[in-house]
Amino acid sequence: MNGGLRLLSAAWRRRFTGMLVVAGSVVAWPVSAQNRIEPEAERILAAMSENLKSTQTLSVAYDADQEVVNLQGQKIQYSASGSIAVDRAQGFRMKRVGPLANAEVIFDGDTISLHDKTRNVYAQLQSPGQSVEDAAEELRATTGLDAPGAEFLSGDPYAVLTDGVTEGIVVGSAFVNGVECDQLAFRTDIVDWQIWISKGSGPLPLKYVITTKWTTGAPQYTLRLSNWKWDGIDAAQFKFTPPAAANKLEHVHADVTGELSLETGQ
């Protein structure tokens, strides 16, 4: 009997569109700007990046909404919640509870373990390196699965986020979960994306939206981040011991819908 672990992938969200509309009016992009980020947008994004880079350990809770347009042209939104804990020297643990799985991804500095708690099945991948970035890239390359907000966990979030950006502006002030933020909007040849960064000292990303350019219906991926913490990260949580009677799966792949599927193939 086949067993399987299924997770929603965020890899597909790199293919996105649209005009940015705020309060019913179109935001005018600089018509003469190619490969241009407004200085204030650059400053705010760089400050957030430096704040995240300065941390050795962190944890954050997230809510993710992923839109998919089906073959009938109907847009369906899938929602999931979870958390991520990271120690850059030890590993990471990502938890996700959604409509398809109650799953975890654990990296111990050597092995990446994927565990479906509902079905009591797991799979493992060997990381090519010991860094969190190495493991996240191997996970993405092998399975098509991105850790939610992986850009913010990298060694240089600014470089990752601005790769391919042609334009960037400050939209203005906004509030996310009661916190005043700077809302920024960026464009690339492939996707448009927006980010809401908390104002004041220690700026943090609180909301992140990516919109497709070339997919019918312009589906969006929305990530809300909350409860940021810098300490109290127990490295023991990065060690994975298979539960009793857990079935180890052999095959890891993402299907055409961007869903991760692990099956025994038996």
CSV table of C-alpha atoms in Angstrom, one decimal:
chain,number,residue,atom,x,y,z
A,1,MET,CA,0.0,0.0,0.0
A,2,ASN,CA,1.4,3.4,-1.0
A,3,GLY,CA,2.1,6.0,1.7
A,4,GLY,CA,2.5,9.6,0.9
A,5,LEU,CA,3.5,13.0,2.3
A,6,ARG,CA,2.1,16.1,0.6
A,7,LEU,CA,3.0,19.7,1.2
A,8,LEU,CA,2.2,22.9,-0.8
A,9,SER,CA,5.1,24.3,-2.6
A,10,ALA,CA,5.9,28.0,-2.9
A,11,ALA,CA,8.2,27.5,-5.8
A,12,TRP,CA,5.5,28.2,-8.4
A,13,ARG,CA,4.9,31.6,-7.0
A,14,ARG,CA,8.0,32.9,-8.8
A,15,ARG,CA,5.8,33.2,-11.9
A,16,PHE,CA,3.5,36.3,-11.2
A,17,THR,CA,1.6,39.7,-12.6
A,18,GLY,CA,-0.4,42.7,-12.2
A,19,MET,CA,-0.9,46.4,-11.7
A,20,LEU,CA,-0.5,47.5,-8.1
A,21,VAL,CA,-3.8,49.0,-6.9
A,22,VAL,CA,-4.1,50.8,-3.6
A,23,ALA,CA,-7.4,52.1,-2.3
A,24,GLY,CA,-8.9,51.8,-5.8
A,25,SER,CA,-6.2,53.9,-7.5
A,26,VAL,CA,-3.3,52.8,-9.6
A,27,VAL,CA,0.2,53.5,-8.2
A,28,ALA,CA,2.3,55.2,-10.9
A,29,TRP,CA,5.6,53.4,-11.5
A,30,PRO,CA,8.6,55.6,-12.6
A,31,VAL,CA,8.3,55.5,-16.4
A,32,SER,CA,12.0,56.2,-17.0
A,33,ALA,CA,13.3,53.7,-14.5
A,34,GLN,CA,14.8,50.4,-15.6
A,35,ASN,CA,16.8,48.6,-13.0
A,36,ARG,CA,15.9,51.4,-10.6
A,37,ILE,CA,15.0,51.2,-6.9
A,38,GLU,CA,14.0,54.4,-5.2
A,39,PRO,CA,16.6,55.4,-2.6
A,40,GLU,CA,14.1,55.3,0.3
A,41,ALA,CA,12.8,51.9,-0.7
A,42,GLU,CA,16.4,50.7,-0.9
A,43,ARG,CA,17.2,52.1,2.5
A,44,ILE,CA,14.2,50.5,4.2
A,45,LEU,CA,14.8,47.1,2.6
A,46,ALA,CA,18.5,47.2,3.3
A,47,ALA,CA,17.8,48.1,7.0
A,48,MET,CA,15.5,45.1,7.4
A,49,SER,CA,18.0,42.8,5.7
A,50,GLU,CA,20.8,44.0,8.0
A,51,ASN,CA,18.6,43.4,11.1
A,52,LEU,CA,17.9,39.8,10.0
A,53,LYS,CA,21.5,39.1,9.1
A,54,SER,CA,22.6,40.2,12.6
A,55,THR,CA,20.7,37.3,14.2
A,56,GLN,CA,22.3,33.9,14.9
A,57,THR,CA,19.0,32.4,16.1
A,58,LEU,CA,15.4,33.3,15.4
A,59,SER,CA,11.9,31.9,15.3
A,60,VAL,CA,8.7,33.2,13.6
A,61,ALA,CA,5.1,32.2,13.1
A,62,TYR,CA,3.5,32.4,9.7
A,63,ASP,CA,0.2,32.2,7.9
A,64,ALA,CA,0.4,31.5,4.2
A,65,ASP,CA,-2.3,31.9,1.5
A,66,GLN,CA,-1.6,30.4,-1.9
A,67,GLU,CA,-3.9,30.9,-4.9
A,68,VAL,CA,-4.3,28.4,-7.7
A,69,VAL,CA,-6.3,28.9,-10.9
A,70,ASN,CA,-7.9,25.6,-11.9
A,71,LEU,CA,-8.6,24.3,-15.4
A,72,GLN,CA,-12.0,25.9,-15.3
A,73,GLY,CA,-10.5,29.3,-14.6
A,74,GLN,CA,-11.7,29.4,-11.0
A,75,LYS,CA,-9.3,30.8,-8.5
A,76,ILE,CA,-8.9,28.7,-5.3
A,77,GLN,CA,-7.0,29.9,-2.2
A,78,TYR,CA,-5.3,27.3,0.0
A,79,SER,CA,-4.3,28.5,3.5
A,80,ALA,CA,-1.8,27.1,6.0
A,81,SER,CA,-0.1,28.1,9.2
A,82,GLY,CA,3.1,27.1,10.9
A,83,SER,CA,6.4,28.2,12.4
A,84,ILE,CA,10.1,28.3,11.7
A,85,ALA,CA,13.0,28.1,14.2
A,86,VAL,CA,16.5,28.7,13.0
A,87,ASP,CA,20.0,28.4,14.5
A,88,ARG,CA,22.4,29.3,11.7
A,89,ALA,CA,25.1,27.1,13.2
A,90,GLN,CA,22.8,24.2,14.1
A,91,GLY,CA,19.9,23.9,11.6
A,92,PHE,CA,16.2,24.6,11.3
A,93,ARG,CA,12.8,23.2,12.0
A,94,MET,CA,9.7,24.2,9.9
A,95,LYS,CA,6.2,23.2,10.9
A,96,ARG,CA,3.2,23.5,8.6
A,97,VAL,CA,-0.5,22.7,9.2
A,98,GLY,CA,-2.7,23.0,6.2
A,99,PRO,CA,-5.5,21.3,4.2
A,100,LEU,CA,-3.2,18.6,2.9
A,101,ALA,CA,-0.8,17.8,5.7
A,102,ASN,CA,0.4,18.3,9.2
A,103,ALA,CA,4.1,18.2,8.4
A,104,GLU,CA,7.6,19.2,9.5
A,105,VAL,CA,10.9,19.8,7.8
A,106,ILE,CA,13.9,19.4,10.1
A,107,PHE,CA,17.6,20.1,9.2
A,108,ASP,CA,20.3,19.0,11.7
A,109,GLY,CA,23.3,20.4,9.8
A,110,ASP,CA,23.7,17.2,7.8
A,111,THR,CA,20.3,15.6,6.9
A,112,ILE,CA,17.0,17.1,5.9
A,113,SER,CA,14.1,15.1,7.3
A,114,LEU,CA,10.5,15.6,6.1
A,115,HIS,CA,7.8,14.1,8.4
A,116,ASP,CA,4.1,13.8,7.9
A,117,LYS,CA,2.7,13.5,11.4
A,118,THR,CA,-0.8,12.6,10.3
A,119,ARG,CA,0.3,9.6,8.2
A,120,ASN,CA,3.4,8.8,10.3
A,121,VAL,CA,5.7,8.7,7.3
A,122,TYR,CA,9.0,10.5,6.6
A,123,ALA,CA,11.7,10.9,4.0
A,124,GLN,CA,15.2,12.2,4.2
A,125,LEU,CA,17.6,14.1,2.0
A,126,GLN,CA,21.4,14.6,2.3
A,127,SER,CA,22.4,18.3,2.4
A,128,PRO,CA,25.4,19.2,0.2
A,129,GLY,CA,26.6,21.6,3.0
A,130,GLN,CA,26.1,22.4,6.6
A,131,SER,CA,24.6,25.9,6.2
A,132,VAL,CA,20.9,26.7,6.4
A,133,GLU,CA,21.2,28.1,2.9
A,134,ASP,CA,22.6,24.9,1.6
A,135,ALA,CA,19.8,22.8,3.0
A,136,ALA,CA,17.1,25.2,1.9
A,137,GLU,CA,18.5,25.2,-1.7
A,138,GLU,CA,18.7,21.3,-1.7
A,139,LEU,CA,15.1,21.1,-0.5
A,140,ARG,CA,14.0,23.4,-3.2
A,141,ALA,CA,16.0,21.8,-6.0
A,142,THR,CA,15.1,18.3,-5.1
A,143,THR,CA,11.4,18.7,-4.2
A,144,GLY,CA,10.3,22.0,-5.6
A,145,LEU,CA,9.4,23.1,-2.0
A,146,ASP,CA,10.5,26.5,-0.7
A,147,ALA,CA,10.5,27.2,3.1
A,148,PRO,CA,8.0,30.0,3.7
A,149,GLY,CA,9.9,33.3,3.7
A,150,ALA,CA,13.2,31.5,2.8
A,151,GLU,CA,14.4,34.8,1.4
A,152,PHE,CA,14.4,36.3,4.9
A,153,LEU,CA,16.4,33.4,6.4
A,154,SER,CA,19.3,33.6,3.9
A,155,GLY,CA,22.7,35.1,4.7
A,156,ASP,CA,21.9,38.2,2.7
A,157,PRO,CA,18.1,38.8,2.3
A,158,TYR,CA,18.6,42.1,0.4
A,159,ALA,CA,20.6,40.4,-2.3
A,160,VAL,CA,18.1,37.5,-2.7
A,161,LEU,CA,15.1,39.8,-2.7
A,162,THR,CA,16.5,42.3,-5.2
A,163,ASP,CA,17.8,39.8,-7.7
A,164,GLY,CA,16.2,40.6,-11.0
A,165,VAL,CA,14.4,43.7,-9.6
A,166,THR,CA,13.9,46.4,-12.3
A,167,GLU,CA,11.8,48.9,-10.2
A,168,GLY,CA,11.1,49.6,-6.6
A,169,ILE,CA,9.0,52.2,-4.8
A,170,VAL,CA,7.7,53.2,-1.4
A,171,VAL,CA,3.9,52.9,-1.6
A,172,GLY,CA,3.4,54.6,1.8
A,173,SER,CA,2.5,53.7,5.4
A,174,ALA,CA,0.2,50.8,6.3
A,175,PHE,CA,-0.7,48.7,9.3
A,176,VAL,CA,-0.3,44.9,9.6
A,177,ASN,CA,-1.7,43.3,12.7
A,178,GLY,CA,-1.8,46.7,14.4
A,179,VAL,CA,1.8,47.5,13.6
A,180,GLU,CA,2.7,50.5,11.5
A,181,CYS,CA,4.8,49.5,8.5
A,182,ASP,CA,6.4,50.9,5.4
A,183,GLN,CA,4.8,49.3,2.3
A,184,LEU,CA,7.2,48.8,-0.6
A,185,ALA,CA,6.5,47.4,-4.1
A,186,PHE,CA,8.9,45.9,-6.6
A,187,ARG,CA,8.9,44.6,-10.1
A,188,THR,CA,10.9,42.0,-12.0
A,189,ASP,CA,10.5,40.6,-15.5
A,190,ILE,CA,8.8,37.5,-14.0
A,191,VAL,CA,7.0,38.7,-10.8
A,192,ASP,CA,5.7,41.7,-9.0
A,193,TRP,CA,6.1,41.6,-5.2
A,194,GLN,CA,5.2,43.8,-2.2
A,195,ILE,CA,6.6,43.8,1.3
A,196,TRP,CA,5.4,45.4,4.6
A,197,ILE,CA,8.3,46.2,7.0
A,198,SER,CA,7.7,47.4,10.5
A,199,LYS,CA,8.8,51.0,11.3
A,200,GLY,CA,11.2,52.0,14.0
A,201,SER,CA,14.3,50.2,15.3
A,202,GLY,CA,14.7,46.6,14.4
A,203,PRO,CA,12.6,46.6,11.2
A,204,LEU,CA,11.1,43.2,10.4
A,205,PRO,CA,9.0,41.8,7.5
A,206,LEU,CA,5.4,41.4,8.6
A,207,LYS,CA,3.7,40.7,5.2
A,208,TYR,CA,4.9,39.6,1.8
A,209,VAL,CA,2.8,39.3,-1.4
A,210,ILE,CA,4.0,37.9,-4.8
A,211,THR,CA,1.7,38.3,-7.8
A,212,THR,CA,2.0,36.4,-11.1
A,213,LYS,CA,2.6,38.3,-14.3
A,214,TRP,CA,1.8,35.7,-16.9
A,215,THR,CA,-0.6,33.2,-15.3
A,216,THR,CA,-4.4,33.6,-16.0
A,217,GLY,CA,-6.2,35.1,-13.1
A,218,ALA,CA,-2.9,36.6,-11.6
A,219,PRO,CA,-2.8,34.3,-8.5
A,220,GLN,CA,-1.0,35.6,-5.5
A,221,TYR,CA,1.1,34.1,-2.7
A,222,THR,CA,0.6,35.9,0.6
A,223,LEU,CA,2.8,35.4,3.7
A,224,ARG,CA,2.1,37.0,7.1
A,225,LEU,CA,4.9,36.8,9.7
A,226,SER,CA,4.4,37.3,13.4
A,227,ASN,CA,5.8,36.6,16.9
A,228,TRP,CA,9.4,37.2,15.9
A,229,LYS,CA,11.8,36.0,18.6
A,230,TRP,CA,15.6,35.9,18.8
A,231,ASP,CA,16.3,33.7,21.8
A,232,GLY,CA,15.0,30.6,23.5
A,233,ILE,CA,15.8,28.4,20.5
A,234,ASP,CA,16.5,24.9,21.7
A,235,ALA,CA,19.0,23.2,19.3
A,236,ALA,CA,17.6,19.8,20.4
A,237,GLN,CA,14.5,20.4,18.2
A,238,PHE,CA,16.8,20.2,15.1
A,239,LYS,CA,17.4,16.5,15.7
A,240,PHE,CA,14.9,14.1,14.1
A,241,THR,CA,14.2,10.6,15.5
A,242,PRO,CA,11.6,8.7,13.5
A,243,PRO,CA,8.6,7.8,15.6
A,244,ALA,CA,7.8,4.2,16.3
A,245,ALA,CA,6.3,2.4,13.3
A,246,ALA,CA,7.0,5.3,11.0
A,247,ASN,CA,7.3,4.3,7.4
A,248,LYS,CA,10.3,5.7,5.6
A,249,LEU,CA,9.5,6.8,2.0
A,250,GLU,CA,11.9,6.7,-0.9
A,251,HIS,CA,10.7,9.2,-3.5
A,252,VAL,CA,10.5,13.0,-3.3
A,253,HIS,CA,9.0,15.1,-6.0
A,254,ALA,CA,6.7,18.1,-6.7
A,255,ASP,CA,3.8,17.6,-9.1
A,256,VAL,CA,2.6,20.1,-11.7
A,257,THR,CA,0.4,21.9,-9.2
A,258,GLY,CA,3.4,22.7,-7.0
A,259,GLU,CA,2.4,20.1,-4.4
A,260,LEU,CA,5.1,18.0,-2.8
A,261,SER,CA,4.5,14.3,-2.9
A,262,LEU,CA,6.5,11.6,-1.2
A,263,GLU,CA,5.6,8.0,-2.0
A,264,THR,CA,7.0,4.6,-1.4
A,265,GLY,CA,6.4,3.6,-5.0
A,266,GLN,CA,5.5,0.1,-4.0
